[in-house]
Coordinates of C-alpha atoms and ligand atoms in Angstrom, one line a residue:
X98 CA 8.3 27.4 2.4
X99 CA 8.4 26.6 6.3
X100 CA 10.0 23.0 7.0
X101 CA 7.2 21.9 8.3
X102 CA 5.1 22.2 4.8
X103 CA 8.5 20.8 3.3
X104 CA 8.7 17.8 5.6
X105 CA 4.8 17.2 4.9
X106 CA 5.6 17.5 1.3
X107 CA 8.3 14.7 1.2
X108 CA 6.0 12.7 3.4
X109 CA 3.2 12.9 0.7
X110 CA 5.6 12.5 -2.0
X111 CA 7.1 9.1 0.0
X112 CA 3.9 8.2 0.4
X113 CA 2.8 8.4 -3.5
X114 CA 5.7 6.4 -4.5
X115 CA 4.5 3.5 -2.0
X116 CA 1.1 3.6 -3.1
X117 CA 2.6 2.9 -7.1
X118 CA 5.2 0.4 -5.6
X119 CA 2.8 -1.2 -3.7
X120 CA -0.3 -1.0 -6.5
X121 CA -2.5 0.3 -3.8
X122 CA -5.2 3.0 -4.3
X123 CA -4.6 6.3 -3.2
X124 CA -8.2 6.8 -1.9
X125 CA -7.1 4.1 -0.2
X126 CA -4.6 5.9 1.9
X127 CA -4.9 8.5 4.5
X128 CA -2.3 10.2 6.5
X129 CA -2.8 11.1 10.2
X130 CA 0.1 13.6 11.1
X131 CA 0.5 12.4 14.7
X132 CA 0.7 15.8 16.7
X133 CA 1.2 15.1 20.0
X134 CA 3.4 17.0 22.2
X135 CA 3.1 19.8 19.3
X136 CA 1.3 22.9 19.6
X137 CA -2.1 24.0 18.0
X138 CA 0.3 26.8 15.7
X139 CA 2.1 24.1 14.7
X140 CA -1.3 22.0 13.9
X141 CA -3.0 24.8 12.1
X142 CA -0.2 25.0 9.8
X143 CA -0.5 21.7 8.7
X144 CA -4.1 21.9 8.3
X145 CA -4.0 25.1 6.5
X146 CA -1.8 22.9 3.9
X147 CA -4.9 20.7 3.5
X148 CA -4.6 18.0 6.3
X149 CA -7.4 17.0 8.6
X150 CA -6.4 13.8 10.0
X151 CA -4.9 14.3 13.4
X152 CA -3.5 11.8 15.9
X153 CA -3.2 11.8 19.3
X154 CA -1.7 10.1 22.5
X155 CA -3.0 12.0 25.6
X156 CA -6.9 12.8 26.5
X157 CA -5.7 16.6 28.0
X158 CA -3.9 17.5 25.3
X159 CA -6.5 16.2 22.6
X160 CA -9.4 18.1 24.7
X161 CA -7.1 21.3 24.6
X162 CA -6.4 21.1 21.3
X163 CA -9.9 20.0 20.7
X164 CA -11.2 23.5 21.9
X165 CA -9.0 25.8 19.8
X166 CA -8.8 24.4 16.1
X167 CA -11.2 24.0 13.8
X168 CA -14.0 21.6 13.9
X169 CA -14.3 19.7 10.6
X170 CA -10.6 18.2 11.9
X171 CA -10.9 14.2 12.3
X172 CA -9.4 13.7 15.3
X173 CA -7.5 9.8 16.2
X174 CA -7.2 8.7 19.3
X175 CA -4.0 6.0 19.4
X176 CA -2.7 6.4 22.8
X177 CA -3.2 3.8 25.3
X178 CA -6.6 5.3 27.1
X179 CA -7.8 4.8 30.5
X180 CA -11.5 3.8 30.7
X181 CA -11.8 6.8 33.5
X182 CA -11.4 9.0 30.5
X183 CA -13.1 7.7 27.9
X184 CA -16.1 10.9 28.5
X185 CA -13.9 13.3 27.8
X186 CA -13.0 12.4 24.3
X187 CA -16.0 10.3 23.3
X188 CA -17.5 12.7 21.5
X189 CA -14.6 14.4 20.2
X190 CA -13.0 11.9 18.1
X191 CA -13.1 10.1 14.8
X192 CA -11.9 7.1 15.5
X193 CA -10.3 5.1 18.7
X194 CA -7.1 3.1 16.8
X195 CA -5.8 1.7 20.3
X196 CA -8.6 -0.5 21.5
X197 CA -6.7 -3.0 24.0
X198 CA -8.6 -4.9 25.9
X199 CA -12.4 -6.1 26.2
X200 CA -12.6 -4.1 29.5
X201 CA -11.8 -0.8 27.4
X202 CA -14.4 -1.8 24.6
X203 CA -17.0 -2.6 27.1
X204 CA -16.6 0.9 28.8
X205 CA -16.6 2.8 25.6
X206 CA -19.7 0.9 24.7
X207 CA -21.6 1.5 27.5
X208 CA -20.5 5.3 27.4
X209 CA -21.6 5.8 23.4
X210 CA -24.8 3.6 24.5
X211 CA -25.5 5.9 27.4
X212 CA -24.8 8.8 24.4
X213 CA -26.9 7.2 21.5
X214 CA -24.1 6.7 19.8
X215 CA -21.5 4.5 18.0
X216 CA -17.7 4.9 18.1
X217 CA -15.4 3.9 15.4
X218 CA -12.7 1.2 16.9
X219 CA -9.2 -0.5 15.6
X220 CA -8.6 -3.3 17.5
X221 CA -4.8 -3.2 18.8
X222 CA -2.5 -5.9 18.0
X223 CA 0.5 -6.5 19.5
X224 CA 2.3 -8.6 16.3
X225 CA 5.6 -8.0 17.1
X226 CA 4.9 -9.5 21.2
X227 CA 7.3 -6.9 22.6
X228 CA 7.0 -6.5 26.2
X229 CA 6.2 -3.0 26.7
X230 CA 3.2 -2.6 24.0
X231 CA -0.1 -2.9 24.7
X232 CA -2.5 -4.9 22.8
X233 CA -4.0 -8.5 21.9
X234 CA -1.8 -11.2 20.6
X235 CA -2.1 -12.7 17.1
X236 CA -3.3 -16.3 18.8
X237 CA -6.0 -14.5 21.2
X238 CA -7.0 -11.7 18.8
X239 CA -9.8 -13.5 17.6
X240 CA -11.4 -14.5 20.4
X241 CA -11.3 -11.0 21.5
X242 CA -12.9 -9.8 18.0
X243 CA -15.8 -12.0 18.6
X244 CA -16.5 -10.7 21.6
X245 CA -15.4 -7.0 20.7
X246 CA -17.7 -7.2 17.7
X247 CA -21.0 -7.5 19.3
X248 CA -20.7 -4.9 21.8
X249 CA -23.3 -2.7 21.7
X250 CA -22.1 1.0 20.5
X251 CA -18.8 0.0 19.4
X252 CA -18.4 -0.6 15.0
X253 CA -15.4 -2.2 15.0
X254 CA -13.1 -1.0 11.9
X255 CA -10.4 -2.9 11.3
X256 CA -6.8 -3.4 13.2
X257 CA -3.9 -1.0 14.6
X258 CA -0.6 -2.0 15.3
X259 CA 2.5 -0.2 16.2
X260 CA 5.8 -1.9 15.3
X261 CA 9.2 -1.8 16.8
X262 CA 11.6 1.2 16.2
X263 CA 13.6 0.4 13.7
X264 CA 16.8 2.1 11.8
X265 CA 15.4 0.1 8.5
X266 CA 11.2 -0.2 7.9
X267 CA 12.1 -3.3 5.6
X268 CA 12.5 -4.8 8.7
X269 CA 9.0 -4.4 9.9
X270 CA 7.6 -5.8 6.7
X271 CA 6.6 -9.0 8.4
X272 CA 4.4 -7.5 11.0
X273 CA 2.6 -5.4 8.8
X274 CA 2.1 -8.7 6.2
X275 CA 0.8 -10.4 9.7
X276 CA -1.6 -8.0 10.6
X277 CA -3.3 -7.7 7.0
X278 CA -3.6 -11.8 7.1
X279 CA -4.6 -11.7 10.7
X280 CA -8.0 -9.2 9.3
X281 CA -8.3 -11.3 6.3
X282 CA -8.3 -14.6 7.9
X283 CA -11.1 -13.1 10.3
X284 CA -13.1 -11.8 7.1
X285 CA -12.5 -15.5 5.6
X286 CA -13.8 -16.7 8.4
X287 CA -17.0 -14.9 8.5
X288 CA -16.1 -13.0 11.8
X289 CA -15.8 -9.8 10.1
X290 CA -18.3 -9.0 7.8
X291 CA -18.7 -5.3 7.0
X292 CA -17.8 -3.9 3.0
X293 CA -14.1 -2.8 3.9
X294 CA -11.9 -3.1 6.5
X295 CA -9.3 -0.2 8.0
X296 CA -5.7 -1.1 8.6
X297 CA -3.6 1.6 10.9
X298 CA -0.4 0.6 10.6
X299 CA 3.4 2.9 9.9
X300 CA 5.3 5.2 11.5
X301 CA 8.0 7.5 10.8
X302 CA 10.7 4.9 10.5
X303 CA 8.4 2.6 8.7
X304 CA 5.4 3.7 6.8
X305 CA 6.5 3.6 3.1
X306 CA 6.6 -0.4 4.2
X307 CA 3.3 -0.2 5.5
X308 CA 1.9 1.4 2.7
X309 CA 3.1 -0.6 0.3
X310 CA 1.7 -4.0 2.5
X311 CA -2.1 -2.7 3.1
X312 CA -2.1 0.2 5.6
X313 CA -5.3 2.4 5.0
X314 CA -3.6 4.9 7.9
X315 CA -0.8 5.4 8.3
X316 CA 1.0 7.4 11.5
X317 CA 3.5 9.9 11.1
X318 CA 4.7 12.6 13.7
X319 CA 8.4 13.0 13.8
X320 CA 8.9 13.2 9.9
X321 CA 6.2 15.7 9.7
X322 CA 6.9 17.8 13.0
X323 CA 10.7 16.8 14.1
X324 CA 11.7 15.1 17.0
X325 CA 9.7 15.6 20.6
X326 CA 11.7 16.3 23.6
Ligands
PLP666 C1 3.8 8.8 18.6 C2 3.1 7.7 17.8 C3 3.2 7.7 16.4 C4 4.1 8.6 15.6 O1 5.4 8.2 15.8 P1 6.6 8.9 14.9 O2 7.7 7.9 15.0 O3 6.9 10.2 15.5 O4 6.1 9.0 13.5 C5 2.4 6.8 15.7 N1 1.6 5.9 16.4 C6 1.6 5.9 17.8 C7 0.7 4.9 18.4 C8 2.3 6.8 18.5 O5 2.2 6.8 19.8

């Protein structure tokens, strides 16, 4: 067996155990193997194993990529993304986890509006308040979502948040307890009221947590496709 179907088969298995430990339902639970900086070989590996979640930082590469693997892949957006490029993927992608600011929502509204069409958004949050991530805070989130909400082309999902790196992902437990309370305080409060709500949340050093706390996706690149240089 190649190491990448072995590395996807521990993630799985990791995966599994969390969803017991955490009494979650596996339906519940889907894994995007994050594949940026990786090449479409690489990709169709993984979805020749069975995956078809797919998660991506950069518009190029996602268009490239886009062009040359198959076409019933679900495709994430959860890079940062420039409203100048919002075209280019719009119509490519699943789902938009990294929704940042009400500038952003408003441009990918009016594009899907211009397009007859809605676009599947995660809010970002920010819950950990480091410096360097993008994202709304956990006191001005819900302002944001009521605004957010009502945007014309734009069904907002749920929430995405990326925690620190971390050596331990016990030590990102909080922020992933924060983030669940942060949607269910906005469901309890009658801002959100769809059946279900999505919560992307986990990463490689960190996801078993997040599974176990709520995540619905979680986020995994490096312990599925090794280290990018
Ligand atoms: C790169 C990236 C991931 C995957 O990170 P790994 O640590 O390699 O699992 C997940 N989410 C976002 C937003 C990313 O940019």
């Amino acid at each position: 067996m190649s190491e990448l179907i072995n590395n996807l088969n521990e993630v799985i298995s990791n995966i599994d155990e969390s969803i017991k430990k955490g009494d979650r339902n596996k339906e519940d639970v889907t894994l995007i193997a994050v594949s940026k900086k990786k090449s479409p070989e690489m990709i169709k590996e993984v979805y020749d194993f069975g995956i078809r979640d797919f998660g991506e930082n950069y518009v190029q590469e996602l268009c490239e990529k886009y062009e040359v693997l198959p076409k019933d892949i679900k495709w994430h957006m959860i890079g940062h993304l420039q409203t100048n490029k919002i075209k280019y993927i719009i119509d490519k992608v699943y789902m938009i986890h990294s929704v940042d600011s009400i500038h952003l929502a408003k441009e990918i509204g009016k594009e899907a509006v211009k397009r007859n069409m809605t676009v599947k958004c995660l809010l970002e949050v920010n819950v950990a308040g480091e410096e360097t991530k993008f994202g709304f805070t956990s006191s001005n989130l819900e302002e944001n979502f009521k605004e957010i909400k009502n945007i014309e082309g734009i069904d907002v999902c749920g929430l995405m948040t990326s925690a620190p790196y971390v050596e331990n992902g016990e030590d990102n437990r909080q922020y992933f307890v924060e983030l669940k309370s942060l949607m269910v305080d906005l469901t309890n409060k009658g801002l959100y009221n769809k059946d279900g709500f999505f919560l992307s949340m986990g990463m490689t050093c960190d996801y078993q947590v997040a599974v176990e706390e709520g995540a619905n996706f979680v986020r995994v690149g490096t312990a599925i496709f090794g280290s990018r240089i």
